[in-house]
Amino acid sequence: MGNESLNILKKFDLRHTDTRENILRGFLSKSAAMSHGDIETILMEGFDRVTIYRTLKTFVDKGIIHKILDDQGGVKYALCNTNCKSGDHHHDHVHFKCSCCGDTTCLDHVQIPSIDLPIGFKRKEINMLVQGICPNCN
Amino acid sequence: MGNESLNILKKFDLRHTDTRENILRGFLSKSAAMSHGDIETILMEGFDRVTIYRTLKTFVDKGIIHKILDDQGGVKYALCNTNCKSGDHHHDHVHFKCSCCGDTTCLDHVQIPSIDLPIGFKRKEINMLVQGICPNCN
DNA sequence: GTAACTGCAAAATATTTGCATCCTT
DNA sequence: AAGGATGCAAATATTTTGCAGTTAC
């Protein structure tokens, strides 16, 4: 068994520090995506804003977490489920934001449907954000 | 014929001012979405940053333009093509961002495909952002 | 020991608010 | 004339950068 967050840090060749371990623990224990503010909250006092920014950046770069944007430009982060590698994210799943509780989640098993683009357009990556009501609020 | 931007202002019950007319002219003459910075550029000097913010907000509220976010959270605006009313936008089309030239456009004729959500989720609104290469850069 | 990581200060950016003045209707 | 719109200053919010000190390996 061992400590899941430690394993992740080791797997991605990152040093083990308190901030990193706690942030990872937060992600592992919560299914919804977290904003910078959410993370500040779970860390309580004693952690530096800047360190959080840098930690999140590091995690995104390594492919441990990915950025999620809502319709208003709000930034959140969530664990990468599949095999994302450094600088190479694969997220062809849908993001869902509940307009009631505000939680944003990755619908890992919902594939983004294919789409017919007009002539001349070449698709590379698709992001899809669905807004509505989640099961908890329904 | 007359002045298109004047007509729009009249239609939406807004006063005719230089800033508004010029910003609208900008939108009408450009097919790609514009960021706050883009607008500052086309207006050249003599216009206040704050006024632009307020003008854009007014236009969004009235349903003249809509906000578009790219994958990095960049904010752009584009004219509403269809019949959007005050506080009630209808944008079931796809947004396309060219990773080459950076232009973001509304693919008005591409409908967002329907999607099967897991049980318990209720869809309200869907946003779709496709990234790739546009015809101009292809 | 050394490179990586943190924490603090400060800079750079982005957006909002208050208020006096000016302009459209 | 009157309310709406603007411009300036300043407040907020968000993210980045520099650097010295600390820590994991």
mmCIF file of C-alpha atoms (C1' of nucleotides) in Angstrom:
data_model
loop_
_atom_site.group_PDB
_atom_site.id
_atom_site.type_symbol
_atom_site.label_atom_id
_atom_site.label_comp_id
_atom_site.label_asym_id
_atom_site.label_seq_id
_atom_site.Cartn_x
_atom_site.Cartn_y
_atom_site.Cartn_z
ATOM 1 C CA MET A 1 0.000 0.000 0.000
ATOM 2 C CA GLY A 2 2.165 2.839 1.224
ATOM 3 C CA ASN A 3 1.468 6.473 0.744
ATOM 4 C CA GLU A 4 -0.190 7.197 -2.562
ATOM 5 C CA SER A 5 1.041 10.751 -2.812
ATOM 6 C CA LEU A 6 4.592 9.695 -2.118
ATOM 7 C CA ASN A 7 4.332 7.127 -4.879
ATOM 8 C CA ILE A 8 3.184 9.743 -7.327
ATOM 9 C CA LEU A 9 5.997 12.090 -6.439
ATOM 10 C CA LYS A 10 8.496 9.299 -6.834
ATOM 11 C CA LYS A 11 6.978 8.168 -10.105
ATOM 12 C CA PHE A 12 7.314 11.633 -11.572
ATOM 13 C CA ASP A 13 10.768 12.239 -10.221
ATOM 14 C CA LEU A 14 9.814 15.016 -7.877
ATOM 15 C CA ARG A 15 11.219 15.622 -4.453
ATOM 16 C CA HIS A 16 9.054 14.895 -1.487
ATOM 17 C CA THR A 17 8.021 18.062 0.312
ATOM 18 C CA ASP A 18 5.220 18.876 2.692
ATOM 19 C CA THR A 19 3.420 21.192 0.320
ATOM 20 C CA ARG A 20 3.491 18.741 -2.546
ATOM 21 C CA GLU A 21 2.373 15.849 -0.433
ATOM 22 C CA ASN A 22 -0.507 17.793 1.062
ATOM 23 C CA ILE A 23 -1.689 19.162 -2.243
ATOM 24 C CA LEU A 24 -1.614 15.702 -3.772
ATOM 25 C CA ARG A 25 -3.456 14.305 -0.797
ATOM 26 C CA GLY A 26 -6.102 16.938 -1.405
ATOM 27 C CA PHE A 27 -6.518 15.921 -5.021
ATOM 28 C CA LEU A 28 -6.635 12.238 -4.135
ATOM 29 C CA SER A 29 -9.325 12.713 -1.521
ATOM 30 C CA LYS A 30 -11.588 14.901 -3.579
ATOM 31 C CA SER A 31 -13.299 13.900 -6.775
ATOM 32 C CA ALA A 32 -14.080 17.434 -7.892
ATOM 33 C CA ALA A 33 -11.536 19.766 -9.414
ATOM 34 C CA MET A 34 -9.898 22.318 -7.145
ATOM 35 C CA SER A 35 -9.109 25.949 -7.662
ATOM 36 C CA HIS A 36 -6.082 27.701 -6.284
ATOM 37 C CA GLY A 37 -8.323 29.043 -3.563
ATOM 38 C CA ASP A 38 -9.664 25.603 -2.682
ATOM 39 C CA ILE A 39 -6.136 24.407 -2.235
ATOM 40 C CA GLU A 40 -5.240 27.304 0.010
ATOM 41 C CA THR A 41 -8.205 26.330 2.119
ATOM 42 C CA ILE A 42 -7.339 22.675 2.529
ATOM 43 C CA LEU A 43 -3.745 23.503 3.296
ATOM 44 C CA MET A 44 -4.841 25.893 6.033
ATOM 45 C CA GLU A 45 -2.247 28.338 7.195
ATOM 46 C CA GLY A 46 1.449 27.837 6.928
ATOM 47 C CA PHE A 47 1.712 27.533 3.179
ATOM 48 C CA ASP A 48 2.772 30.167 0.766
ATOM 49 C CA ARG A 49 0.579 31.328 -2.095
ATOM 50 C CA VAL A 50 3.523 31.433 -4.420
ATOM 51 C CA THR A 51 4.590 27.914 -3.565
ATOM 52 C CA ILE A 52 1.125 26.694 -4.450
ATOM 53 C CA TYR A 53 1.310 28.424 -7.815
ATOM 54 C CA ARG A 54 4.669 26.849 -8.472
ATOM 55 C CA THR A 55 3.592 23.438 -7.270
ATOM 56 C CA LEU A 56 0.549 23.456 -9.525
ATOM 57 C CA LYS A 57 2.662 24.547 -12.452
ATOM 58 C CA THR A 58 5.125 21.758 -11.775
ATOM 59 C CA PHE A 59 2.351 19.187 -11.542
ATOM 60 C CA VAL A 60 0.796 20.361 -14.791
ATOM 61 C CA ASP A 61 4.162 20.294 -16.540
ATOM 62 C CA LYS A 62 4.828 16.778 -15.333
ATOM 63 C CA GLY A 63 1.408 15.566 -16.362
ATOM 64 C CA ILE A 64 0.120 14.819 -12.874
ATOM 65 C CA ILE A 65 -2.776 17.242 -13.011
ATOM 66 C CA HIS A 66 -4.490 19.224 -15.731
ATOM 67 C CA LYS A 67 -6.068 22.622 -15.930
ATOM 68 C CA ILE A 68 -9.812 23.007 -16.269
ATOM 69 C CA LEU A 69 -11.509 26.244 -17.224
ATOM 70 C CA ASP A 70 -15.121 26.990 -16.644
ATOM 71 C CA ASP A 71 -17.327 29.196 -18.769
ATOM 72 C CA GLN A 72 -16.329 32.299 -16.866
ATOM 73 C CA GLY A 73 -12.613 31.723 -17.102
ATOM 74 C CA GLY A 74 -12.308 30.299 -13.602
ATOM 75 C CA VAL A 75 -9.274 28.052 -13.268
ATOM 76 C CA LYS A 76 -9.351 24.672 -11.581
ATOM 77 C CA TYR A 77 -7.143 21.633 -11.542
ATOM 78 C CA ALA A 78 -7.779 17.910 -11.439
ATOM 79 C CA LEU A 79 -5.685 14.769 -11.442
ATOM 80 C CA CYS A 80 -4.882 13.261 -14.795
ATOM 81 C CA ASN A 81 -6.490 9.874 -14.800
ATOM 82 C CA THR A 82 -4.940 8.336 -17.842
ATOM 83 C CA ASN A 83 -1.365 8.159 -18.823
ATOM 84 C CA CYS A 84 -0.374 11.735 -19.310
ATOM 85 C CA LYS A 85 3.315 12.297 -19.643
ATOM 86 C CA SER A 86 5.434 15.365 -19.223
ATOM 87 C CA GLY A 87 4.131 18.036 -21.536
ATOM 88 C CA ASP A 88 1.772 15.634 -23.233
ATOM 89 C CA HIS A 89 -1.744 15.610 -21.912
ATOM 90 C CA HIS A 90 -4.569 13.474 -23.236
ATOM 91 C CA HIS A 91 -7.985 14.611 -22.141
ATOM 92 C CA ASP A 92 -10.619 13.648 -24.584
ATOM 93 C CA HIS A 93 -13.180 13.457 -21.863
ATOM 94 C CA VAL A 94 -15.856 15.939 -20.935
ATOM 95 C CA HIS A 95 -15.763 18.374 -18.056
ATOM 96 C CA PHE A 96 -18.952 18.983 -16.166
ATOM 97 C CA LYS A 97 -19.691 21.997 -14.039
ATOM 98 C CA CYS A 98 -22.673 21.958 -11.723
ATOM 99 C CA SER A 99 -24.387 25.306 -11.711
ATOM 100 C CA CYS A 100 -25.846 24.482 -8.332
ATOM 101 C CA CYS A 101 -22.938 23.425 -6.130
ATOM 102 C CA GLY A 102 -20.239 24.753 -8.420
ATOM 103 C CA ASP A 103 -18.278 21.502 -8.431
ATOM 104 C CA THR A 104 -16.418 20.691 -11.590
ATOM 105 C CA THR A 105 -15.719 17.073 -12.415
ATOM 106 C CA CYS A 106 -14.159 15.049 -15.188
ATOM 107 C CA LEU A 107 -16.620 12.685 -16.833
ATOM 108 C CA ASP A 108 -13.906 10.215 -17.676
ATOM 109 C CA HIS A 109 -16.131 7.755 -19.457
ATOM 110 C CA VAL A 110 -17.895 10.217 -21.698
ATOM 111 C CA GLN A 111 -15.991 10.442 -24.935
ATOM 112 C CA ILE A 112 -16.114 13.660 -26.870
ATOM 113 C CA PRO A 113 -18.151 12.951 -29.991
ATOM 114 C CA SER A 114 -16.526 13.407 -33.344
ATOM 115 C CA ILE A 115 -17.460 16.518 -35.186
ATOM 116 C CA ASP A 116 -17.554 17.635 -38.792
ATOM 117 C CA LEU A 117 -15.589 20.791 -39.325
ATOM 118 C CA PRO A 118 -15.964 22.973 -42.402
ATOM 119 C CA ILE A 119 -13.496 22.386 -45.218
ATOM 120 C CA GLY A 120 -10.036 23.661 -44.447
ATOM 121 C CA PHE A 121 -10.189 23.296 -40.686
ATOM 122 C CA LYS A 122 -7.984 20.680 -39.111
ATOM 123 C CA ARG A 123 -8.868 19.449 -35.674
ATOM 124 C CA LYS A 124 -6.148 18.889 -33.139
ATOM 125 C CA GLU A 125 -7.693 19.064 -29.730
ATOM 126 C CA ILE A 126 -11.201 19.453 -28.417
ATOM 127 C CA ASN A 127 -12.367 20.775 -25.102
ATOM 128 C CA MET A 128 -15.895 20.345 -23.985
ATOM 129 C CA LEU A 129 -17.552 21.866 -20.989
ATOM 130 C CA VAL A 130 -21.056 20.826 -20.027
ATOM 131 C CA GLN A 131 -22.934 22.873 -17.494
ATOM 132 C CA GLY A 132 -25.979 21.686 -15.658
ATOM 133 C CA ILE A 133 -27.017 19.881 -12.514
ATOM 134 C CA CYS A 134 -24.987 17.093 -10.986
ATOM 135 C CA PRO A 135 -26.428 13.964 -9.312
ATOM 136 C CA ASN A 136 -25.821 15.349 -5.833
ATOM 137 C CA CYS A 137 -27.889 18.455 -6.458
ATOM 138 C CA ASN A 138 -30.537 16.759 -8.524
ATOM 139 C CA MET B 1 -28.309 51.354 -45.758
ATOM 140 C CA GLY B 2 -26.970 53.706 -43.120
ATOM 141 C CA ASN B 3 -24.436 52.998 -40.499
ATOM 142 C CA GLU B 4 -24.573 49.433 -39.272
ATOM 143 C CA SER B 5 -23.083 50.159 -35.843
ATOM 144 C CA LEU B 6 -25.541 52.980 -35.293
ATOM 145 C CA ASN B 7 -28.370 50.657 -36.138
ATOM 146 C CA ILE B 8 -27.175 48.132 -33.602
ATOM 147 C CA LEU B 9 -26.882 50.717 -30.876
ATOM 148 C CA LYS B 10 -30.352 51.974 -31.651
ATOM 149 C CA LYS B 11 -31.767 48.470 -31.766
ATOM 150 C CA PHE B 12 -30.431 47.689 -28.329
ATOM 151 C CA ASP B 13 -31.426 50.992 -26.815
ATOM 152 C CA LEU B 14 -27.945 52.242 -26.206
ATOM 153 C CA ARG B 15 -26.689 55.752 -26.556
ATOM 154 C CA HIS B 16 -24.500 56.571 -29.470
ATOM 155 C CA THR B 17 -20.969 57.360 -28.348
ATOM 156 C CA ASP B 18 -17.631 57.332 -30.120
ATOM 157 C CA THR B 19 -16.213 54.428 -28.157
ATOM 158 C CA ARG B 20 -19.230 52.247 -28.730
ATOM 159 C CA GLU B 21 -19.425 53.016 -32.389
ATOM 160 C CA ASN B 22 -15.744 52.346 -32.930
ATOM 161 C CA ILE B 23 -15.741 49.101 -31.001
ATOM 162 C CA LEU B 24 -18.764 47.878 -32.914
ATOM 163 C CA ARG B 25 -17.148 48.887 -36.171
ATOM 164 C CA GLY B 26 -14.195 46.770 -35.145
ATOM 165 C CA PHE B 27 -16.325 43.734 -34.522
ATOM 166 C CA LEU B 28 -18.219 44.207 -37.765
ATOM 167 C CA SER B 29 -15.067 44.450 -39.826
ATOM 168 C CA LYS B 30 -13.305 41.461 -38.330
ATOM 169 C CA SER B 31 -14.490 37.893 -38.495
ATOM 170 C CA ALA B 32 -12.259 36.649 -35.685
ATOM 171 C CA ALA B 33 -12.993 37.253 -32.024
ATOM 172 C CA MET B 34 -11.203 40.131 -30.324
ATOM 173 C CA SER B 35 -9.573 40.370 -26.937
ATOM 174 C CA HIS B 36 -9.575 43.459 -24.784
ATOM 175 C CA GLY B 37 -6.053 44.091 -26.029
ATOM 176 C CA ASP B 38 -7.060 43.746 -29.670
ATOM 177 C CA ILE B 39 -9.705 46.367 -29.107
ATOM 178 C CA GLU B 40 -7.271 48.734 -27.470
ATOM 179 C CA THR B 41 -5.144 48.359 -30.562
ATOM 180 C CA ILE B 42 -7.841 49.112 -33.108
ATOM 181 C CA LEU B 43 -9.045 52.083 -31.129
ATOM 182 C CA MET B 44 -5.529 53.496 -31.041
ATOM 183 C CA GLU B 45 -4.926 56.189 -28.471
ATOM 184 C CA GLY B 46 -7.575 58.376 -26.992
ATOM 185 C CA PHE B 47 -9.712 55.699 -25.429
ATOM 186 C CA ASP B 48 -9.755 54.657 -21.848
ATOM 187 C CA ARG B 49 -9.094 51.080 -20.735
ATOM 188 C CA VAL B 50 -11.900 51.272 -18.228
ATOM 189 C CA THR B 51 -14.393 52.497 -20.768
ATOM 190 C CA ILE B 52 -13.571 49.528 -22.959
ATOM 191 C CA TYR B 53 -14.198 47.165 -20.057
ATOM 192 C CA ARG B 54 -17.495 48.828 -19.380
ATOM 193 C CA THR B 55 -18.496 48.909 -23.000
ATOM 194 C CA LEU B 56 -17.781 45.216 -23.447
ATOM 195 C CA LYS B 57 -19.730 44.407 -20.318
ATOM 196 C CA THR B 58 -22.666 46.439 -21.561
ATOM 197 C CA PHE B 59 -22.583 44.726 -24.950
ATOM 198 C CA VAL B 60 -22.466 41.289 -23.344
ATOM 199 C CA ASP B 61 -25.340 42.162 -21.025
ATOM 200 C CA LYS B 62 -27.424 43.398 -23.918
ATOM 201 C CA GLY B 63 -26.694 40.337 -26.002
ATOM 202 C CA ILE B 64 -24.747 42.111 -28.735
ATOM 203 C CA ILE B 65 -21.519 40.196 -28.209
ATOM 204 C CA HIS B 66 -20.537 37.068 -26.309
ATOM 205 C CA LYS B 67 -17.498 36.019 -24.369
ATOM 206 C CA ILE B 68 -15.206 33.314 -25.693
ATOM 207 C CA LEU B 69 -12.559 31.608 -23.620
ATOM 208 C CA ASP B 70 -9.659 29.726 -25.049
ATOM 209 C CA ASP B 71 -7.944 26.729 -23.506
ATOM 210 C CA GLN B 72 -5.619 28.929 -21.489
ATOM 211 C CA GLY B 73 -8.333 31.139 -20.083
ATOM 212 C CA GLY B 74 -7.736 33.956 -22.546
ATOM 213 C CA VAL B 75 -10.830 36.111 -22.949
ATOM 214 C CA LYS B 76 -12.153 37.206 -26.302
ATOM 215 C CA TYR B 77 -15.410 38.586 -27.593
ATOM 216 C CA ALA B 78 -17.390 38.123 -30.771
ATOM 217 C CA LEU B 79 -20.642 39.388 -32.168
ATOM 218 C CA CYS B 80 -23.709 37.323 -31.471
ATOM 219 C CA ASN B 81 -24.953 36.152 -34.808
ATOM 220 C CA THR B 82 -28.323 34.826 -33.877
ATOM 221 C CA ASN B 83 -31.061 36.400 -31.900
ATOM 222 C CA CYS B 84 -29.569 36.832 -28.485
ATOM 223 C CA LYS B 85 -31.547 39.009 -26.141
ATOM 224 C CA SER B 86 -30.584 40.821 -23.000
ATOM 225 C CA GLY B 87 -29.236 38.319 -20.535
ATOM 226 C CA ASP B 88 -30.183 35.400 -22.717
ATOM 227 C CA HIS B 89 -27.501 34.097 -25.013
ATOM 228 C CA HIS B 90 -27.870 31.186 -27.397
ATOM 229 C CA HIS B 91 -24.593 29.819 -28.626
ATOM 230 C CA ASP B 92 -24.864 26.224 -29.570
ATOM 231 C CA HIS B 93 -22.103 26.590 -32.083
ATOM 232 C CA VAL B 94 -18.487 25.586 -31.885
ATOM 233 C CA HIS B 95 -15.579 27.905 -31.260
ATOM 234 C CA PHE B 96 -12.390 27.254 -33.145
ATOM 235 C CA LYS B 97 -8.981 28.488 -32.144
ATOM 236 C CA CYS B 98 -6.146 28.261 -34.630
ATOM 237 C CA SER B 99 -2.967 27.250 -32.898
ATOM 238 C CA CYS B 100 -1.025 28.823 -35.723
ATOM 239 C CA CYS B 101 -2.350 32.353 -36.115
ATOM 240 C CA GLY B 102 -4.185 32.426 -32.800
ATOM 241 C CA ASP B 103 -7.424 33.612 -34.341
ATOM 242 C CA THR B 104 -10.580 32.435 -32.670
ATOM 243 C CA THR B 105 -13.729 32.152 -34.744
ATOM 244 C CA CYS B 106 -17.293 31.022 -34.317
ATOM 245 C CA LEU B 107 -18.180 28.094 -36.537
ATOM 246 C CA ASP B 108 -21.780 29.163 -36.767
ATOM 247 C CA HIS B 109 -22.952 26.276 -38.859
ATOM 248 C CA VAL B 110 -21.377 23.518 -36.826
ATOM 249 C CA GLN B 111 -23.890 22.329 -34.286
ATOM 250 C CA ILE B 112 -22.640 20.929 -31.026
ATOM 251 C CA PRO B 113 -23.412 17.216 -31.123
ATOM 252 C CA SER B 114 -25.677 15.770 -28.483
ATOM 253 C CA ILE B 115 -23.978 13.823 -25.794
ATOM 254 C CA ASP B 116 -24.928 11.042 -23.397
ATOM 255 C CA LEU B 117 -24.262 12.015 -19.833
ATOM 256 C CA PRO B 118 -24.069 9.506 -16.996
ATOM 257 C CA ILE B 119 -27.248 8.969 -14.983
ATOM 258 C CA GLY B 120 -28.086 11.827 -12.679
ATOM 259 C CA PHE B 121 -26.458 14.585 -14.713
ATOM 260 C CA LYS B 122 -28.704 17.135 -16.310
ATOM 261 C CA ARG B 123 -27.380 19.118 -19.201
ATOM 262 C CA LYS B 124 -28.110 22.794 -19.449
ATOM 263 C CA GLU B 125 -25.469 24.356 -21.591
ATOM 264 C CA ILE B 126 -22.539 23.084 -23.591
ATOM 265 C CA ASN B 127 -19.411 24.865 -24.657
ATOM 266 C CA MET B 128 -17.068 23.415 -27.176
ATOM 267 C CA LEU B 129 -13.664 24.649 -28.148
ATOM 268 C CA VAL B 130 -11.826 23.030 -31.013
ATOM 269 C CA GLN B 131 -8.187 23.779 -31.484
ATOM 270 C CA GLY B 132 -6.301 23.114 -34.653
ATOM 271 C CA ILE B 133 -5.342 24.757 -37.911
ATOM 272 C CA CYS B 134 -7.603 27.150 -39.745
ATOM 273 C CA PRO B 135 -7.980 27.370 -43.538
ATOM 274 C CA ASN B 136 -5.752 30.430 -43.749
ATOM 275 C CA CYS B 137 -2.825 28.694 -42.093
ATOM 276 C CA ASN B 138 -3.363 25.331 -43.728
ATOM 277 C "C1'" DG C 1 27.560 18.978 -1.119
ATOM 278 C "C1'" DT C 2 24.434 20.418 -4.527
ATOM 279 C "C1'" DA C 3 20.528 21.164 -6.963
ATOM 280 C "C1'" DA C 4 15.883 21.664 -5.981
ATOM 281 C "C1'" DC C 5 12.346 23.828 -3.301
ATOM 282 C "C1'" DT C 6 10.414 27.343 -0.312
ATOM 283 C "C1'" DG C 7 9.141 31.876 1.542
ATOM 284 C "C1'" DC C 8 9.142 36.698 1.409
ATOM 285 C "C1'" DA C 9 9.071 41.006 -1.110
ATOM 286 C "C1'" DA C 10 7.938 43.154 -5.051
ATOM 287 C "C1'" DA C 11 6.700 43.532 -9.865
ATOM 288 C "C1'" DA C 12 3.608 42.793 -13.585
ATOM 289 C "C1'" DT C 13 -1.233 42.012 -15.205
ATOM 290 C "C1'" DA C 14 -5.940 42.115 -15.227
ATOM 291 C "C1'" DT C 15 -10.236 43.864 -13.697
ATOM 292 C "C1'" DT C 16 -13.292 46.656 -10.752
ATOM 293 C "C1'" DT C 17 -15.028 50.769 -8.178
ATOM 294 C "C1'" DG C 18 -15.739 55.694 -6.820
ATOM 295 C "C1'" DC C 19 -16.481 60.046 -8.277
ATOM 296 C "C1'" DA C 20 -16.515 64.340 -10.715
ATOM 297 C "C1'" DT C 21 -17.338 65.824 -15.332
ATOM 298 C "C1'" DC C 22 -19.215 65.654 -19.839
ATOM 299 C "C1'" DC C 23 -22.466 64.365 -23.449
ATOM 300 C "C1'" DT C 24 -26.611 62.154 -25.645
ATOM 301 C "C1'" DT C 25 -31.264 62.348 -25.819
ATOM 302 C "C1'" DA D 1 -32.557 69.205 -17.695
ATOM 303 C "C1'" DA D 2 -31.409 64.551 -16.422
ATOM 304 C "C1'" DG D 3 -29.599 60.336 -16.604
ATOM 305 C "C1'" DG D 4 -26.232 57.822 -18.858
ATOM 306 C "C1'" DA D 5 -21.331 57.507 -20.309
ATOM 307 C "C1'" DT D 6 -16.625 58.759 -19.847
ATOM 308 C "C1'" DG D 7 -11.966 59.515 -17.838
ATOM 309 C "C1'" DC D 8 -8.927 59.534 -14.143
ATOM 310 C "C1'" DA D 9 -7.278 57.746 -9.789
ATOM 311 C "C1'" DA D 10 -7.080 54.177 -6.952
ATOM 312 C "C1'" DA D 11 -8.483 49.784 -5.041
ATOM 313 C "C1'" DT D 12 -8.622 44.580 -5.832
ATOM 314 C "C1'" DA D 13 -7.362 40.404 -7.612
ATOM 315 C "C1'" DT D 14 -4.373 37.274 -9.865
ATOM 316 C "C1'" DT D 15 -0.110 35.511 -11.342
ATOM 317 C "C1'" DT D 16 4.858 35.959 -12.049
ATOM 318 C "C1'" DT D 17 9.767 36.992 -10.892
ATOM 319 C "C1'" DG D 18 14.029 37.674 -8.083
ATOM 320 C "C1'" DC D 19 16.646 36.224 -4.531
ATOM 321 C "C1'" DA D 20 18.317 34.504 -0.229
ATOM 322 C "C1'" DG D 21 17.835 30.837 2.816
ATOM 323 C "C1'" DT D 22 16.486 25.915 3.564
ATOM 324 C "C1'" DT D 23 15.992 21.093 2.598
ATOM 325 C "C1'" DA D 24 15.748 16.523 0.190
ATOM 326 C "C1'" DC D 25 18.624 13.348 -1.800
#
